[in-house]
PDB file of C-alpha atoms and ligand atoms in Angstrom:
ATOM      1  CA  UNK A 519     -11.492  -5.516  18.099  1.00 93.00           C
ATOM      2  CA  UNK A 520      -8.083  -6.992  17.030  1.00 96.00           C
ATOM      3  CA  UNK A 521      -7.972 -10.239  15.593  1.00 96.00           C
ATOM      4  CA  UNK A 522      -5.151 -11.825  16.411  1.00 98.00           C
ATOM      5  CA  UNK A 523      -4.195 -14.516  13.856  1.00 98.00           C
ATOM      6  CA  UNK A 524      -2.918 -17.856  14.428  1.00 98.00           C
ATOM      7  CA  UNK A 525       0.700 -19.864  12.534  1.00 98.00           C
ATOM      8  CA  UNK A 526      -1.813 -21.285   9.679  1.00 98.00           C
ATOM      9  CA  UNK A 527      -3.865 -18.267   9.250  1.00 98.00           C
ATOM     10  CA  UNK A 528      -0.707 -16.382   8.856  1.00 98.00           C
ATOM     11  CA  UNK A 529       0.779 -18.626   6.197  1.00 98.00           C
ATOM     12  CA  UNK A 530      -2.296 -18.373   4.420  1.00 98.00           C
ATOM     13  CA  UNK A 531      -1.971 -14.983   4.227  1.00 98.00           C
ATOM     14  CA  UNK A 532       1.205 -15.197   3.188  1.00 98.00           C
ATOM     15  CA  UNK A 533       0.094 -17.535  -0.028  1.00 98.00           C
ATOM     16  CA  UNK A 534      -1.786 -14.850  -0.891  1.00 98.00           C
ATOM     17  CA  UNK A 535       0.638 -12.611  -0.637  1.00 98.00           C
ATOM     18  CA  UNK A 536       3.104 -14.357  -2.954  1.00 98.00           C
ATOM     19  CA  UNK A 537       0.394 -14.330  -5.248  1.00 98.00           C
ATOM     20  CA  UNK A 538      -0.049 -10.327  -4.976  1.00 98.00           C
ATOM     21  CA  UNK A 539       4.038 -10.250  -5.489  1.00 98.00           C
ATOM     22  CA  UNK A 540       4.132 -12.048  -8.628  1.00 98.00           C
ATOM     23  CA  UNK A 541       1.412  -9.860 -10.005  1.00 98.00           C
ATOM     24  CA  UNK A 542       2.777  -6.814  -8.823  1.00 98.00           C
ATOM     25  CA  UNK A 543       5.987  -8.307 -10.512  1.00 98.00           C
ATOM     26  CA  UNK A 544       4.048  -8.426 -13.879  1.00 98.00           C
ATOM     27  CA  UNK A 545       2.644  -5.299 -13.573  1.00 98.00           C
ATOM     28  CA  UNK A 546       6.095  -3.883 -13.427  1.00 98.00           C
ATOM     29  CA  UNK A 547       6.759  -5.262 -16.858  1.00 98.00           C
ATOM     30  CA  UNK A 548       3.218  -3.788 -18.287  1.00 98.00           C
ATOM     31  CA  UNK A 549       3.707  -0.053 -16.934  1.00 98.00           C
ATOM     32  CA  UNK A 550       5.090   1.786 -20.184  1.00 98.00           C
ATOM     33  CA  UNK A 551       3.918   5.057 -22.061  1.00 98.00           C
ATOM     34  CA  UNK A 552       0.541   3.828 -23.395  1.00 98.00           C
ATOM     35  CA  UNK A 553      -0.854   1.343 -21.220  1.00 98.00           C
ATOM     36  CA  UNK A 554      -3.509   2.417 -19.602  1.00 99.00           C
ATOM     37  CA  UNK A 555      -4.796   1.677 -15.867  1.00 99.00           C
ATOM     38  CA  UNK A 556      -8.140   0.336 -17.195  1.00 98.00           C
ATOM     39  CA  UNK A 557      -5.589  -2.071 -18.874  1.00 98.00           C
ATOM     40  CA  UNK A 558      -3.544  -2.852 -16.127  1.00 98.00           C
ATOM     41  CA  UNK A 559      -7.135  -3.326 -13.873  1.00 98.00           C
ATOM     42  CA  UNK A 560      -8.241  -6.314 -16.225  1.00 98.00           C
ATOM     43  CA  UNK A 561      -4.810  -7.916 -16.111  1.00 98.00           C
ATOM     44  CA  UNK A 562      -4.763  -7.919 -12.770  1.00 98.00           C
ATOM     45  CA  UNK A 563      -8.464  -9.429 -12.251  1.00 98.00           C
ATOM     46  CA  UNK A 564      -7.465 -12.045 -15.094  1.00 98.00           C
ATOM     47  CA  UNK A 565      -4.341 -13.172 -13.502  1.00 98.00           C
ATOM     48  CA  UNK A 566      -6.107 -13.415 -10.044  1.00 98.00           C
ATOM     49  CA  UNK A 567      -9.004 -15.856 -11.381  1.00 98.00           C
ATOM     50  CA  UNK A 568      -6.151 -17.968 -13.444  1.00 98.00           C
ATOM     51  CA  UNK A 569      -4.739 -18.127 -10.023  1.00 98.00           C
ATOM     52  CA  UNK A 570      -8.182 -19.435  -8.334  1.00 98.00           C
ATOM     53  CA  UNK A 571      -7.808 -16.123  -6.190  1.00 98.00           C
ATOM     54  CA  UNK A 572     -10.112 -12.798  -6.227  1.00 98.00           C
ATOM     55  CA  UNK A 573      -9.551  -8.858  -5.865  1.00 98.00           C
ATOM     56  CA  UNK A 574     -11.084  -7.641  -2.463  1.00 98.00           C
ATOM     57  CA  UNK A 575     -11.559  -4.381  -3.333  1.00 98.00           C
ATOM     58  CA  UNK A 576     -14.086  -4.886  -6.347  1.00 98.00           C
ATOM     59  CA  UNK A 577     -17.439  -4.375  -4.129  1.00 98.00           C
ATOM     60  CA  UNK A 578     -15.745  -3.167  -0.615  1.00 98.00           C
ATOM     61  CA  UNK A 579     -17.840  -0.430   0.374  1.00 97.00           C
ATOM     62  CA  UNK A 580     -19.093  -0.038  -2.764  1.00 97.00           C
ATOM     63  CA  UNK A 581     -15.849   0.418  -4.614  1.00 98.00           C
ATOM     64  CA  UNK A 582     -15.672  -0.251  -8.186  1.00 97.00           C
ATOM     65  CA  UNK A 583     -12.616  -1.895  -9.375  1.00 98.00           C
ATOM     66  CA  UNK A 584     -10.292  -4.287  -8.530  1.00 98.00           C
ATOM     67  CA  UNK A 585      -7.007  -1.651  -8.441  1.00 99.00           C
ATOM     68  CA  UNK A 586      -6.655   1.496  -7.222  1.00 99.00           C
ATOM     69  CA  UNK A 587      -4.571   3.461  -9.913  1.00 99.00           C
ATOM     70  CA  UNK A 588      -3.308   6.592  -8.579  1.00 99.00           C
ATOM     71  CA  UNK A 589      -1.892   8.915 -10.315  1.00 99.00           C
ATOM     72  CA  UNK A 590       0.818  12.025  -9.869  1.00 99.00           C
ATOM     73  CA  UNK A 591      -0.633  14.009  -7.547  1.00 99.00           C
ATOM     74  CA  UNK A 592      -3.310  11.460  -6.526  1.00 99.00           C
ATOM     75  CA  UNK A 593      -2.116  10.140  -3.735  1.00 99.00           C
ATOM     76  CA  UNK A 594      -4.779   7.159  -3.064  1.00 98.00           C
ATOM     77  CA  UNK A 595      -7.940   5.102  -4.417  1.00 98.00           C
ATOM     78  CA  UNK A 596      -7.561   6.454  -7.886  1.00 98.00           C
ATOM     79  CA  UNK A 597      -9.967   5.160 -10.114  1.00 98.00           C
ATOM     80  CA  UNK A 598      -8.541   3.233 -13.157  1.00 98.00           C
ATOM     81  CA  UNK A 599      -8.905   5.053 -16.424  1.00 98.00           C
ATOM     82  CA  UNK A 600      -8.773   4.820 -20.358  1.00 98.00           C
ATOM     83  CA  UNK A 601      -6.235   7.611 -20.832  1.00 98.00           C
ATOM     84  CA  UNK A 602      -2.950   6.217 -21.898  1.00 98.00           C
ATOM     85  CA  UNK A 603       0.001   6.910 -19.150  1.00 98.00           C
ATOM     86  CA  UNK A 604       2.851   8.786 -20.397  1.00 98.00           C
ATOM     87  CA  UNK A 605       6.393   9.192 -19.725  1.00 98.00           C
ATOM     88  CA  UNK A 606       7.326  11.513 -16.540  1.00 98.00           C
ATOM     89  CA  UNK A 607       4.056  10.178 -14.721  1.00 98.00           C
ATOM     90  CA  UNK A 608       4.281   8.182 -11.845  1.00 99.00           C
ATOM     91  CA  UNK A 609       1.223   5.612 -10.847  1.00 99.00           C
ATOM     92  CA  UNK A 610       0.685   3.344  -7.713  1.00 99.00           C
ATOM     93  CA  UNK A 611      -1.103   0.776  -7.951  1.00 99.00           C
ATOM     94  CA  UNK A 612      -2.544  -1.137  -5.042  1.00 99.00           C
ATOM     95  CA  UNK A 613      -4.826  -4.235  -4.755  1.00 99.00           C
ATOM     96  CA  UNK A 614      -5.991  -6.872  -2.516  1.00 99.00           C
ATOM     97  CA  UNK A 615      -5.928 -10.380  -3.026  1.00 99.00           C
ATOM     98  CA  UNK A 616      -8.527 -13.134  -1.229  1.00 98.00           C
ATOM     99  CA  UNK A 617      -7.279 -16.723  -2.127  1.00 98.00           C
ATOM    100  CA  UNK A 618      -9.611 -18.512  -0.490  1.00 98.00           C
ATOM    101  CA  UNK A 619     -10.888 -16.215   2.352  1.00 98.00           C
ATOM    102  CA  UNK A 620      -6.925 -15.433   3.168  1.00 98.00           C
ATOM    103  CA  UNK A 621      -5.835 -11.519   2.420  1.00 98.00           C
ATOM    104  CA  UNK A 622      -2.845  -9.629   1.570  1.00 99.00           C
ATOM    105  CA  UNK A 623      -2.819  -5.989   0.575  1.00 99.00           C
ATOM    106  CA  UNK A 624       0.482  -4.609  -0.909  1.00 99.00           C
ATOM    107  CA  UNK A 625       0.710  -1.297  -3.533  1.00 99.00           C
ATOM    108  CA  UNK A 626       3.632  -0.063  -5.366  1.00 98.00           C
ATOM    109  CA  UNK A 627       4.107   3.230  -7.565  1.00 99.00           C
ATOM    110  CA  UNK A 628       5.837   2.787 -10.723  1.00 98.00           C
ATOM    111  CA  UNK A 629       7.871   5.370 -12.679  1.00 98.00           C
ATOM    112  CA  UNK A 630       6.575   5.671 -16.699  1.00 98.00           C
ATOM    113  CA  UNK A 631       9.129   6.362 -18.940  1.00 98.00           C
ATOM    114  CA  UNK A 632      11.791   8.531 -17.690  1.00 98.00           C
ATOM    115  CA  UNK A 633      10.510  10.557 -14.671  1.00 98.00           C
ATOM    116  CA  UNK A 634      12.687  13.418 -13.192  1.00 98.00           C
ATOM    117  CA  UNK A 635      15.316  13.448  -9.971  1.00 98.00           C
ATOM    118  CA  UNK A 636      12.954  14.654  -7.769  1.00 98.00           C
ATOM    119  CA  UNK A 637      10.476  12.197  -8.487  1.00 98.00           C
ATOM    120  CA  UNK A 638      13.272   9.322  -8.494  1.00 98.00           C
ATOM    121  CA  UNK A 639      13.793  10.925  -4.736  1.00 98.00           C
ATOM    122  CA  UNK A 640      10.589  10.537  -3.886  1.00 99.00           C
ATOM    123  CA  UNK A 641      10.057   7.219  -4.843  1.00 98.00           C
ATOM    124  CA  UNK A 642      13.488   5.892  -3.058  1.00 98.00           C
ATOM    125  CA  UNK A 643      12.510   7.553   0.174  1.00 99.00           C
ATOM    126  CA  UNK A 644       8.846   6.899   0.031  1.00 99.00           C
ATOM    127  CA  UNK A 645      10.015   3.014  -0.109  1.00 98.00           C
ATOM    128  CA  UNK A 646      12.682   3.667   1.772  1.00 99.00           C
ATOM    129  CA  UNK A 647      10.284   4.558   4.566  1.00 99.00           C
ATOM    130  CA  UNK A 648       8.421   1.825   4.573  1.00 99.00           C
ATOM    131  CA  UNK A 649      11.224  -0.415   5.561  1.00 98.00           C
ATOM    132  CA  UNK A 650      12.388   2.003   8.066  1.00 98.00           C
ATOM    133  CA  UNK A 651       8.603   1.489   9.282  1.00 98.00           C
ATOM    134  CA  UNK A 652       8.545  -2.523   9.278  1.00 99.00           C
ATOM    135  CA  UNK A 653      11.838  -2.543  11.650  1.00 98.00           C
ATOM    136  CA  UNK A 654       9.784  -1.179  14.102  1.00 98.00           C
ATOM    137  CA  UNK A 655       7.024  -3.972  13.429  1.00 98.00           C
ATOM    138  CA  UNK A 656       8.291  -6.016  16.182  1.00 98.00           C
ATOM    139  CA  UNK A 657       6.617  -7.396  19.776  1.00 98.00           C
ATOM    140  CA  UNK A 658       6.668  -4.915  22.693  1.00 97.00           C
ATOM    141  CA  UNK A 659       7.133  -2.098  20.504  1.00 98.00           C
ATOM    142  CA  UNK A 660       4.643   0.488  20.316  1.00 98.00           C
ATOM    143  CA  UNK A 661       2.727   1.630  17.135  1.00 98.00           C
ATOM    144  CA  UNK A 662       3.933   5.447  17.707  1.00 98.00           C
ATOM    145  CA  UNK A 663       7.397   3.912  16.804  1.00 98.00           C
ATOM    146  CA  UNK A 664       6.477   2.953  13.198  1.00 98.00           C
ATOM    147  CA  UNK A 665       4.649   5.983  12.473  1.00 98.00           C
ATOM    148  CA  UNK A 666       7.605   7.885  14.395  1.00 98.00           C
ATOM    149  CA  UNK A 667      10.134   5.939  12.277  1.00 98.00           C
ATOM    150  CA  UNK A 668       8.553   6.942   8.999  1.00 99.00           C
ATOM    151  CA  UNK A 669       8.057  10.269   9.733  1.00 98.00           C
ATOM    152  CA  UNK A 670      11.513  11.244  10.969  1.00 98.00           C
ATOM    153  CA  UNK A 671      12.955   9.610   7.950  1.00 99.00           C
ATOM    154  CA  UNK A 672      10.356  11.406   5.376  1.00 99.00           C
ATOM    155  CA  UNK A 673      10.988  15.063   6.753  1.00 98.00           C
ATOM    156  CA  UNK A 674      14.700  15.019   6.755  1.00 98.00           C
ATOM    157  CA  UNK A 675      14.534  14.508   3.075  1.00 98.00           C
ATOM    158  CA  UNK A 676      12.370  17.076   2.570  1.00 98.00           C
ATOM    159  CA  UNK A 677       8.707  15.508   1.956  1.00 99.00           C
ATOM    160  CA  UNK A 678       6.123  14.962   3.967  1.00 99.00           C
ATOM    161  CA  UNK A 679       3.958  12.642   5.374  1.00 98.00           C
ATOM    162  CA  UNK A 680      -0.095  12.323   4.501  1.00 98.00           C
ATOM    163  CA  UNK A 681      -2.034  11.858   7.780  1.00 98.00           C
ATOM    164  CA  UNK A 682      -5.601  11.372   6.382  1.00 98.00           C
ATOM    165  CA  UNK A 683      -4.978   7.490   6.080  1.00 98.00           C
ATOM    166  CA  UNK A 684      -3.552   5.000   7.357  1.00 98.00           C
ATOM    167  CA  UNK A 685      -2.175   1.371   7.008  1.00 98.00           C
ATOM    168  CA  UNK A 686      -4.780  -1.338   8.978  1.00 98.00           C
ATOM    169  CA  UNK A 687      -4.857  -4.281  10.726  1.00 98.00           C
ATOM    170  CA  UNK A 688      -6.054  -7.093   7.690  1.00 98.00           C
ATOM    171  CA  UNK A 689      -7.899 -10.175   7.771  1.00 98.00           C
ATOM    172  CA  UNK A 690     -11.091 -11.491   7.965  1.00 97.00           C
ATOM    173  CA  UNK A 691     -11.737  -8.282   6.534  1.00 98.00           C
ATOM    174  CA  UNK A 692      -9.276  -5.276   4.530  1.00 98.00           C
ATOM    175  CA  UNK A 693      -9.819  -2.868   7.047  1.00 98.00           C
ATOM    176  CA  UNK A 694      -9.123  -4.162  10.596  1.00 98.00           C
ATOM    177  CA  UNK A 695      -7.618  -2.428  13.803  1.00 98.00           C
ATOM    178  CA  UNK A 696      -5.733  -1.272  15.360  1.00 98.00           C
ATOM    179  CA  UNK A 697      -4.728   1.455  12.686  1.00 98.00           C
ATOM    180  CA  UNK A 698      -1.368   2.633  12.045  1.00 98.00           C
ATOM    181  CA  UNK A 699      -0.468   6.087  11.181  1.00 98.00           C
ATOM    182  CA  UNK A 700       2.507   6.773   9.413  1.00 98.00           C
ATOM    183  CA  UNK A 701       3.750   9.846  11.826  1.00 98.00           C
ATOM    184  CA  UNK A 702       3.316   9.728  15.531  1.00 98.00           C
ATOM    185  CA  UNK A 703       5.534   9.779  18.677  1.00 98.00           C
ATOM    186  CA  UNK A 704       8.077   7.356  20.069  1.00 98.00           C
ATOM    187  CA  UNK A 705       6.458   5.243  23.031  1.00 98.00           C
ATOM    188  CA  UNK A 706       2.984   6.121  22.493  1.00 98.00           C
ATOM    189  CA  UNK A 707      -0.037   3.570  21.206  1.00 97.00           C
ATOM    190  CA  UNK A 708      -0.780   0.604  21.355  1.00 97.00           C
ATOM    191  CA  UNK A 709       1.987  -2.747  21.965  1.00 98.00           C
ATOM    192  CA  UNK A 710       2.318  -4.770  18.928  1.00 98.00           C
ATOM    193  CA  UNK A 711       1.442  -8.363  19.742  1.00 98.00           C
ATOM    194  CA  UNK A 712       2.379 -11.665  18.129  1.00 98.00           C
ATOM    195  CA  UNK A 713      -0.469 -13.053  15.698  1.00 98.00           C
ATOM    196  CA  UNK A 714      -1.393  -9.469  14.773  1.00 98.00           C
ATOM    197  CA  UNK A 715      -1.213  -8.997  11.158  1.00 98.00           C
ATOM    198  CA  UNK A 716      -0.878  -5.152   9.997  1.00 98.00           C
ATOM    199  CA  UNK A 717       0.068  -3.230   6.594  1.00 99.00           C
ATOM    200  CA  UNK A 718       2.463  -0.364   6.659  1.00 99.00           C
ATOM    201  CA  UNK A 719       1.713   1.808   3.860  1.00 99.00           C
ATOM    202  CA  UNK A 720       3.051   5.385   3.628  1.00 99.00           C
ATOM    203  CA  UNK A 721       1.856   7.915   1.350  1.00 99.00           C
ATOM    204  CA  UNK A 722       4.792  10.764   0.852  1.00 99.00           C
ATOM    205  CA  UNK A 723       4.109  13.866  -1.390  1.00 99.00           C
ATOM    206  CA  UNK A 724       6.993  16.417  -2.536  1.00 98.00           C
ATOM    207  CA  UNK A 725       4.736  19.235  -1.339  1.00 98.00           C
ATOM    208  CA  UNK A 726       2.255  19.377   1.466  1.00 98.00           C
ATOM    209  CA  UNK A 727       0.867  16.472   3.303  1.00 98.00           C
ATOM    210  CA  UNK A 728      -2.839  17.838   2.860  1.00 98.00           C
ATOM    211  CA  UNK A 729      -5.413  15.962   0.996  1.00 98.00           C
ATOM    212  CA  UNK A 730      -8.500  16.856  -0.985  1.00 98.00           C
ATOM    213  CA  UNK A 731     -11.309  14.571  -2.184  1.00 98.00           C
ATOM    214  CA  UNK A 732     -12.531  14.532  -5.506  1.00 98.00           C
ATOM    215  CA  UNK A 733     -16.190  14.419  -6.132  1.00 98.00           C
ATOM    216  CA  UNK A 734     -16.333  10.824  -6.995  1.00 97.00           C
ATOM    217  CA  UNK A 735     -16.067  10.298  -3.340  1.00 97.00           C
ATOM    218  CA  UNK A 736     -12.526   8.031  -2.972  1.00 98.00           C
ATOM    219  CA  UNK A 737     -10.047   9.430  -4.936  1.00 98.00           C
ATOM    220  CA  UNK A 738      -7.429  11.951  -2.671  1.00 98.00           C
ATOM    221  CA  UNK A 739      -4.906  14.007  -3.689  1.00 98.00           C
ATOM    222  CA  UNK A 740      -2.161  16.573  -3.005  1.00 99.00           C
ATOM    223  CA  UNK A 741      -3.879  20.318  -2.586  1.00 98.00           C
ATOM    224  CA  UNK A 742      -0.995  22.047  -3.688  1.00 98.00           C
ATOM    225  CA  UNK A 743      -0.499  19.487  -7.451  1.00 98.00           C
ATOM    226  CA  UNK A 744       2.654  18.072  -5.383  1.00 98.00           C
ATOM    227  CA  UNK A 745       3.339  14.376  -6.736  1.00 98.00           C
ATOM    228  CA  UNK A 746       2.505  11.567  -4.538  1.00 99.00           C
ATOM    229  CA  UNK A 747       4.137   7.964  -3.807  1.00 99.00           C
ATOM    230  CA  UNK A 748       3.096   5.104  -1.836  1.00 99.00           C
ATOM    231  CA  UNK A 749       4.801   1.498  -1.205  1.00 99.00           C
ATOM    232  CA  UNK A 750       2.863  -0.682   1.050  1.00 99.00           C
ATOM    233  CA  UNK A 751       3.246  -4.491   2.587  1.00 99.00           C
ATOM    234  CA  UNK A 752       1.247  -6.708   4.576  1.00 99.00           C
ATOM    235  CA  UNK A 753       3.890  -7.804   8.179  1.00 98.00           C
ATOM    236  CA  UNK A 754       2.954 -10.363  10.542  1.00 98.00           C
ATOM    237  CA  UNK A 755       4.026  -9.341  13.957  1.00 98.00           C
ATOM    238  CA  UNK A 756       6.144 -12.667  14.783  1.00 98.00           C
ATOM    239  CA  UNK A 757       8.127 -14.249  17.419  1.00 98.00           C
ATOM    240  CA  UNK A 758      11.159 -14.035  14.665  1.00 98.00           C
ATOM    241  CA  UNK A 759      10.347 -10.036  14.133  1.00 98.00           C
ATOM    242  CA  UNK A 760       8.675  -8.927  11.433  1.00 98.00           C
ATOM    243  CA  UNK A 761       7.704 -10.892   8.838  1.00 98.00           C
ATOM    244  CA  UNK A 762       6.614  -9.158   5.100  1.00 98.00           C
ATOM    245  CA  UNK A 763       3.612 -11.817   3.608  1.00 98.00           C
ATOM    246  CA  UNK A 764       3.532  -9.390   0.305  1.00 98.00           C
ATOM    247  CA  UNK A 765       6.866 -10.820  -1.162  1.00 98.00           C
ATOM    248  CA  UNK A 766       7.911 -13.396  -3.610  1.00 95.00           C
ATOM    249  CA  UNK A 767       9.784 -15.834  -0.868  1.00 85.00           C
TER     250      UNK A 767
HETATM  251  N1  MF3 B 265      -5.590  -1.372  -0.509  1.00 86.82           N
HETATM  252  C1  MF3 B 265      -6.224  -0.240   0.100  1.00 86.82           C
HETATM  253  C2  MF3 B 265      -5.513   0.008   1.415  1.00 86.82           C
HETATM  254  O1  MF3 B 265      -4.351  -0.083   1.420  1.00 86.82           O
HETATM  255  C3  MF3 B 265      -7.656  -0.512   0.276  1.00 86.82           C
HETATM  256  C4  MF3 B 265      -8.471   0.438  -0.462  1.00 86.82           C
HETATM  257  S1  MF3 B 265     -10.125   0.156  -0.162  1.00 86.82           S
HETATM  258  C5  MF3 B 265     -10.816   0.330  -1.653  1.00 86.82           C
HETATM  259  O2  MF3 B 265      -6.046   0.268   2.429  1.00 86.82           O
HETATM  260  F1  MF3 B 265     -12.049   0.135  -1.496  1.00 86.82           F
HETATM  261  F2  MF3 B 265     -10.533   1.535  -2.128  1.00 86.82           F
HETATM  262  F3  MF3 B 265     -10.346  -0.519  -2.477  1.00 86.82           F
HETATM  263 CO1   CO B 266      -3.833  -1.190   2.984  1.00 86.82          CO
END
């Protein structure tokens, strides 16, 4: 069942979301050689509570923390660590905020140090893609034409495109329909709606798209040891087009 949200619902969301953007925008500042994602998982719970807000993700299914910390070649729900991050890595991190009862999901993968061309390439399109993903995002459209959007962009420059998950409708709870996958055909799927609330969150390796999953159960990543980006907001589908809730403004 889709759960269409209301004006107020929305901008509740999106007060959450503003809240996810300005930690995402401290996190940015933290990520150097050294830190590690343990680290970075108890800022990000601290600044939540400071904020009167909580991380979703601690306790969804069962999951443990409140980031996923993904690194390299992981390309999603990486568990946060002790070992220090060093230069050439690349980690996305991705959280969920609740301020009270409204979500917003949004993850971003941050260079370390100095990381090579390819990997600056693959972070540029991966993000790149997203956007090319929200245009699409817009009433009477279809959700083949995000997926078709990203993918069409992705595979010109080379990468691909994981198909193992997915961004989701959000709100009351993380995972919502309909789900959106980030390939797919022009036309086909379901018609975006006003009121629905999605996230668009491609994954984009270097190598493959295949996944594997390790043996704690959440944690995928590339078969072949390709590296792995992600960049992922929270739209509402609006009468205005779409509107990203995972920003500062
Ligand atoms: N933020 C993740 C997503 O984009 C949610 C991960 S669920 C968790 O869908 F349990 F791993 F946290
Ligand atoms: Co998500």
């Amino acid at each position: 069942m889709i759960h269409v949200k209301t004006e107020r619902e929305i901008k509740l969301m999106h007060e959450a979301g503003k809240l996810l953007a300005a930690c995402h925008q401290e996190i940015a500042r933290l990520i150097k050689p050294g830190i590690t994602t343990m680290e970075i998982d108890r800022f990000v719970e601290t600044f939540l509570a400071k904020h009167g807000a909580k991380p979703e993700q601690k306790g969804y299914r069962g999951y443990p923390y409140a980031t996923c910390a993904s690194i390299n070649d992981e390309i999603c729900h990486g568990f946060p660590r002790n070992e220090p991050l060093k230069s050439g890595d690349i980690v996305t991190i991705d959280f969920v905020v609740n301020l009270r009862g409204a979500l917003a999901d949004s993850a971003w993968t941050y260079a370390v140090g100095d990381v090579s061309e390819e990997v600056k390439k693959l972070l540029y399109v991966t993000e790149q893609s997203l956007y090319k993903g929200i245009e699409q995002a817009v009433i009477g459209n279809r959700i083949g034409d995000i997926g078709h959007a990203i993918q069409t962009y992705v595979e010109a420059n080379g990468f691909s495109v994981v198909r193992d998950f997915t961004g989701h409708g959000i709100g009351p709870t993380i995972h919502e329909e309909p789900y959106i996958p980030h390939f797919g055909e022009k036309g086909k799927g379901l018609r975006l709606k006003e009121g629905m609330v999605i996230t668009i969150e491609p994954m984009v390796n270097v190598g493959a798209w295949q996944s594997k999953m390790d043996n704690n159960g959440w944690t995928a990543r590339t078969v072949d040891g390709s590296y792995s980006a992600q960049y992922e907001h929270t739209i509402a589908i609006t009468k205005n087009g779409p509107l990203i809730l995972t920003t500062l403004s």
